[in-house]
Amino acid sequence: MSALGVVEHLRNLAADPQNRATIVKDQGCLAGLVLFLDNEDVIVVITALEALKFLSEFQPNRSKMREEIGMVISLKTIMHKEGYHSKAKQLANEVYQNIISSVKTPSSRRASEASQSFFLGNLNKRAKVVTLHIKGLANQVTRKLCEEELLKVKGVISFTFVMNKSRCIVRCKLELTPETLCDTINNTKVLSAQQVIKNERGEEVMLSFGKAPAKSYGRGNSSALPDYLPEDDEDTVISDKAITRVGDDKENGWFSSVTSFFSKTLYW
């Protein structure tokens, strides 16, 4: 099934109010729609935005959509892209306004932050976030190389690039070690990775695995270091597209998850 075919199916399903909660709860559909927002075909983007608009009209979906990795930054990118299709920009703005409508006031913003903290706390019981500093991560070619290597690692759930800081924020299963992630990237011979953590004073520390020594920024020692960093606010950390894989088997990505969703829902 083509990209356009997938988003058209999702849009048509989302047009029915009875389907909207189920689509957002599905493990792969929302992540797939976010990825489609970066598609080169503007018709695919518009169709994905139409689906997201339907989904965002169901109020209980909004917090989940707002927390989806890459959602907010993708919408903002479309909204502010010069010379881009006007309908796409309008739809992106409508979806954005819908999903942030409940956090416009200071009081509701605090409630949202508390909710987000609760969500992340629950998530970290079965997953963790590892922040990597990747030397050589400078352009789309090296980013693509890094993507391909991380997608091969069993236990990686999703990852987000912060290109202007040469960072990659990886969400993974608890048993996957930062050393494994760094070794995978180092094996490219083009890129080299270090884990970014914070010491007890809140200072960033770079941990190298192997012969290279750890490197610290700022004063202080590296004692009592956490295993991984908590996720920061999406507006300060997630400054680029998030790549998400559903399941451990690299052949069972979000595309097959969406296809499975179709098979369960098209005959309701």
Coordinates of C-alpha atoms in Angstrom, one line a residue:
M1 CA 0.0 0.0 0.0
S2 CA 1.4 3.5 -0.9
A3 CA 1.9 6.3 1.6
L4 CA -1.1 8.1 0.2
G5 CA -3.2 5.0 0.4
V6 CA -2.3 4.5 4.1
V7 CA -3.1 8.1 5.1
E8 CA -6.3 8.1 3.1
H9 CA -7.5 5.0 5.0
L10 CA -6.6 6.7 8.3
R11 CA -8.3 9.9 7.3
N12 CA -11.5 8.0 6.3
L13 CA -11.5 6.1 9.6
A14 CA -10.8 9.2 11.6
A15 CA -13.8 11.0 9.9
D16 CA -16.0 8.7 11.9
P17 CA -16.2 10.0 15.5
Q18 CA -16.6 6.5 16.8
N19 CA -13.1 5.5 15.6
R20 CA -11.2 8.5 16.9
A21 CA -10.3 7.2 20.4
T22 CA -9.3 3.8 19.0
I23 CA -7.0 5.2 16.4
V24 CA -5.1 7.3 18.9
K25 CA -4.8 4.5 21.4
D26 CA -3.3 2.2 18.7
Q27 CA 0.4 1.7 19.1
G28 CA 1.4 2.7 15.5
C29 CA -1.2 4.9 13.9
L30 CA -0.4 8.2 15.6
A31 CA 3.4 7.8 15.2
G32 CA 2.8 6.9 11.5
L33 CA 0.8 10.1 10.9
V34 CA 3.6 12.2 12.5
L35 CA 6.1 10.6 10.1
F36 CA 3.9 11.4 7.2
L37 CA 4.1 15.1 8.0
D38 CA 7.6 15.0 6.7
N39 CA 6.7 13.4 3.4
E40 CA 7.9 15.1 0.2
D41 CA 4.4 14.8 -1.4
V42 CA 2.3 17.7 -0.1
I43 CA -0.9 15.7 -0.8
V44 CA 0.2 13.0 1.6
V45 CA 1.0 15.8 4.2
I46 CA -2.4 17.4 3.7
T47 CA -4.2 14.1 4.0
A48 CA -2.3 13.2 7.2
L49 CA -3.2 16.7 8.6
E50 CA -6.9 16.1 7.8
A51 CA -6.7 12.8 9.7
L52 CA -5.0 14.6 12.6
K53 CA -7.6 17.3 12.6
F54 CA -10.4 14.8 12.9
L55 CA -8.6 13.1 15.8
S56 CA -7.9 16.3 17.6
E57 CA -11.6 17.2 17.5
F58 CA -12.1 14.5 20.1
Q59 CA -11.1 16.3 23.3
P60 CA -9.8 13.2 25.2
N61 CA -7.3 12.6 22.4
R62 CA -5.6 15.9 22.7
S63 CA -3.2 15.2 25.6
K64 CA -2.0 12.0 23.9
M65 CA -1.5 13.8 20.6
R66 CA 0.4 16.6 22.3
E67 CA 2.7 14.1 24.0
E68 CA 3.4 12.1 20.8
I69 CA 7.1 12.5 19.9
G70 CA 7.6 14.9 17.0
M71 CA 3.9 16.0 16.8
V72 CA 4.3 19.6 18.0
I73 CA 7.6 20.3 16.2
S74 CA 6.2 18.9 13.0
L75 CA 3.1 21.0 13.1
K76 CA 5.2 24.1 13.9
T77 CA 7.6 23.4 11.0
I78 CA 4.7 23.2 8.6
M79 CA 3.1 26.3 10.0
H80 CA 6.2 28.4 9.6
K81 CA 7.6 27.0 6.4
E82 CA 7.9 29.8 3.8
G83 CA 6.2 29.3 0.5
Y84 CA 4.6 26.0 1.6
H85 CA 1.1 25.0 0.6
S86 CA -1.5 27.3 2.3
K87 CA -4.0 24.5 3.0
A88 CA -1.3 22.4 4.7
K89 CA -0.3 25.4 6.8
Q90 CA -3.9 26.2 7.8
L91 CA -4.6 22.6 8.8
A92 CA -1.4 22.4 10.8
N93 CA -2.4 25.5 12.7
E94 CA -5.9 24.1 13.4
V95 CA -4.5 20.8 14.7
Y96 CA -1.9 22.7 16.8
Q97 CA -4.6 25.0 18.3
N98 CA -6.8 22.0 19.1
I99 CA -4.1 20.0 20.9
I100 CA -2.7 22.9 23.0
S101 CA -6.1 24.5 23.7
S102 CA -6.2 23.0 27.2
V103 CA -2.8 24.4 28.2
K104 CA -3.1 28.1 27.2
T105 CA -3.6 29.5 30.7
P106 CA -0.9 29.3 33.4
S107 CA -3.1 27.2 35.6
S108 CA -3.9 24.7 32.9
R109 CA -0.2 24.7 31.8
R110 CA 0.8 23.6 35.3
A111 CA -1.8 20.9 35.2
S112 CA -0.5 19.7 31.8
E113 CA 3.1 19.6 33.1
A114 CA 2.0 17.6 36.1
S115 CA 0.1 15.2 33.8
Q116 CA 3.2 15.0 31.5
S117 CA 5.4 14.2 34.5
F118 CA 3.0 11.5 35.6
F119 CA 3.0 10.1 32.1
L120 CA 6.7 10.0 31.9
G121 CA 7.0 8.4 35.3
N122 CA 4.8 5.6 34.3
L123 CA 6.6 5.2 31.0
N124 CA 10.0 4.9 32.7
K125 CA 8.9 1.9 34.6
R126 CA 9.2 -0.1 31.4
A127 CA 11.5 2.2 29.3
K128 CA 14.3 4.7 29.8
V129 CA 15.7 7.6 27.9
V130 CA 19.4 7.8 26.9
T131 CA 20.9 11.0 25.6
L132 CA 23.8 10.6 23.2
H133 CA 26.3 13.2 21.9
I134 CA 27.3 12.1 18.5
K135 CA 30.5 13.5 16.9
G136 CA 30.2 13.7 13.2
L137 CA 26.4 14.1 13.2
A138 CA 26.4 17.2 11.0
N139 CA 24.0 16.6 8.0
Q140 CA 21.3 14.5 6.5
V141 CA 23.7 11.9 5.3
T142 CA 25.2 11.2 8.7
R143 CA 21.8 11.4 10.3
K144 CA 20.5 8.8 7.9
L145 CA 23.5 6.6 8.7
C146 CA 22.8 6.9 12.4
E147 CA 19.1 6.2 11.9
E148 CA 19.9 3.0 10.0
E149 CA 22.2 1.7 12.7
L150 CA 19.8 2.5 15.6
L151 CA 16.9 0.8 13.9
K152 CA 18.9 -2.4 13.9
V153 CA 19.2 -2.4 17.7
K154 CA 16.8 -4.7 19.5
G155 CA 15.2 -2.7 22.4
V156 CA 15.2 0.7 20.8
I157 CA 11.7 2.1 20.9
S158 CA 12.1 5.6 19.4
F159 CA 14.7 8.3 18.9
T160 CA 14.8 12.0 18.3
F161 CA 17.6 14.1 16.8
V162 CA 18.7 17.5 18.0
M163 CA 20.9 18.4 15.1
N164 CA 22.1 21.8 16.2
K165 CA 23.6 20.1 19.4
S166 CA 24.7 16.9 17.7
R167 CA 22.4 15.0 20.1
C168 CA 20.2 12.0 19.8
I169 CA 17.6 11.2 22.5
V170 CA 16.9 7.5 22.5
R171 CA 13.9 5.9 24.3
C172 CA 14.7 2.2 24.8
K173 CA 13.9 -0.8 27.0
L174 CA 15.5 -0.9 30.4
E175 CA 17.8 -3.8 29.6
L176 CA 19.4 -2.0 26.7
T177 CA 22.7 -0.4 27.9
P178 CA 24.0 3.0 26.8
E179 CA 27.3 1.2 26.0
T180 CA 25.5 -1.0 23.4
L181 CA 24.0 2.2 21.8
C182 CA 27.4 3.9 21.7
D183 CA 29.1 0.8 20.3
T184 CA 26.6 0.5 17.5
I185 CA 27.1 4.1 16.4
N186 CA 30.9 3.9 16.8
N187 CA 31.0 0.8 14.5
T188 CA 30.1 3.1 11.6
K189 CA 33.7 4.4 11.8
V190 CA 32.2 7.7 10.7
L191 CA 30.4 8.7 13.9
S192 CA 31.4 8.4 17.5
A193 CA 29.0 8.5 20.4
Q194 CA 29.2 9.4 24.1
Q195 CA 26.4 9.2 26.7
V196 CA 25.3 12.5 28.1
I197 CA 24.3 12.4 31.8
K198 CA 24.2 14.9 34.7
N199 CA 26.2 14.7 37.9
E200 CA 24.8 15.5 41.3
R201 CA 25.3 19.2 40.7
G202 CA 23.3 19.1 37.5
E203 CA 26.4 19.5 35.3
E204 CA 26.6 17.7 32.0
V205 CA 29.1 14.8 31.8
M206 CA 30.1 12.9 28.7
L207 CA 30.7 9.2 29.2
S208 CA 32.9 7.4 26.7
F209 CA 32.9 3.6 26.6
G210 CA 36.1 1.8 25.9
K211 CA 39.6 3.4 26.0
A212 CA 38.4 7.0 25.8
P213 CA 38.1 8.8 29.1
A214 CA 34.9 10.5 30.3
K215 CA 34.7 14.2 29.6
S216 CA 33.0 16.6 31.9
Y217 CA 31.6 20.1 31.1
G218 CA 31.6 22.4 34.1
R219 CA 33.0 21.8 37.5
G220 CA 32.2 19.0 39.8
N221 CA 32.8 15.3 40.0
S222 CA 30.9 12.5 38.2
S223 CA 29.9 10.5 41.3
A224 CA 26.4 9.4 41.9
L225 CA 25.6 9.6 38.2
P226 CA 22.2 8.5 37.0
D227 CA 21.8 5.7 34.4
Y228 CA 19.9 8.0 32.0
L229 CA 18.4 11.4 31.7
P230 CA 14.7 12.1 32.1
E231 CA 13.0 13.6 29.1
D232 CA 13.0 17.4 29.0
D233 CA 10.2 19.6 27.7
E234 CA 9.4 19.0 24.1
D235 CA 9.9 22.6 23.1
T236 CA 13.5 22.6 24.3
V237 CA 14.7 19.1 23.4
I238 CA 12.7 17.9 20.5
S239 CA 13.9 20.2 17.8
D240 CA 13.9 17.6 15.0
K241 CA 11.8 14.7 13.7
A242 CA 11.4 11.7 15.9
I243 CA 11.8 8.2 14.5
T244 CA 9.6 5.6 16.2
R245 CA 9.7 1.8 15.8
V246 CA 6.8 -0.3 17.1
G247 CA 8.0 -3.6 18.6
D248 CA 11.5 -5.2 18.7
D249 CA 11.4 -6.9 15.3
K250 CA 12.7 -4.3 12.7
E251 CA 10.4 -5.8 10.1
N252 CA 7.3 -5.1 12.3
G253 CA 7.5 -1.3 12.2
W254 CA 4.7 1.2 12.4
F255 CA 3.6 0.4 8.8
S256 CA 2.7 -3.2 9.6
S257 CA 1.1 -1.9 12.8
V258 CA -1.1 0.4 10.8
T259 CA -1.9 -2.4 8.3
S260 CA -2.9 -4.6 11.2
F261 CA -5.1 -1.8 12.6
F262 CA -6.8 -1.6 9.2
S263 CA -7.6 -5.3 9.2
K264 CA -9.2 -5.0 12.6
T265 CA -11.2 -1.8 12.0
L266 CA -12.3 -1.7 8.3
Y267 CA -15.0 -4.2 9.0
W268 CA -16.5 -2.6 12.1

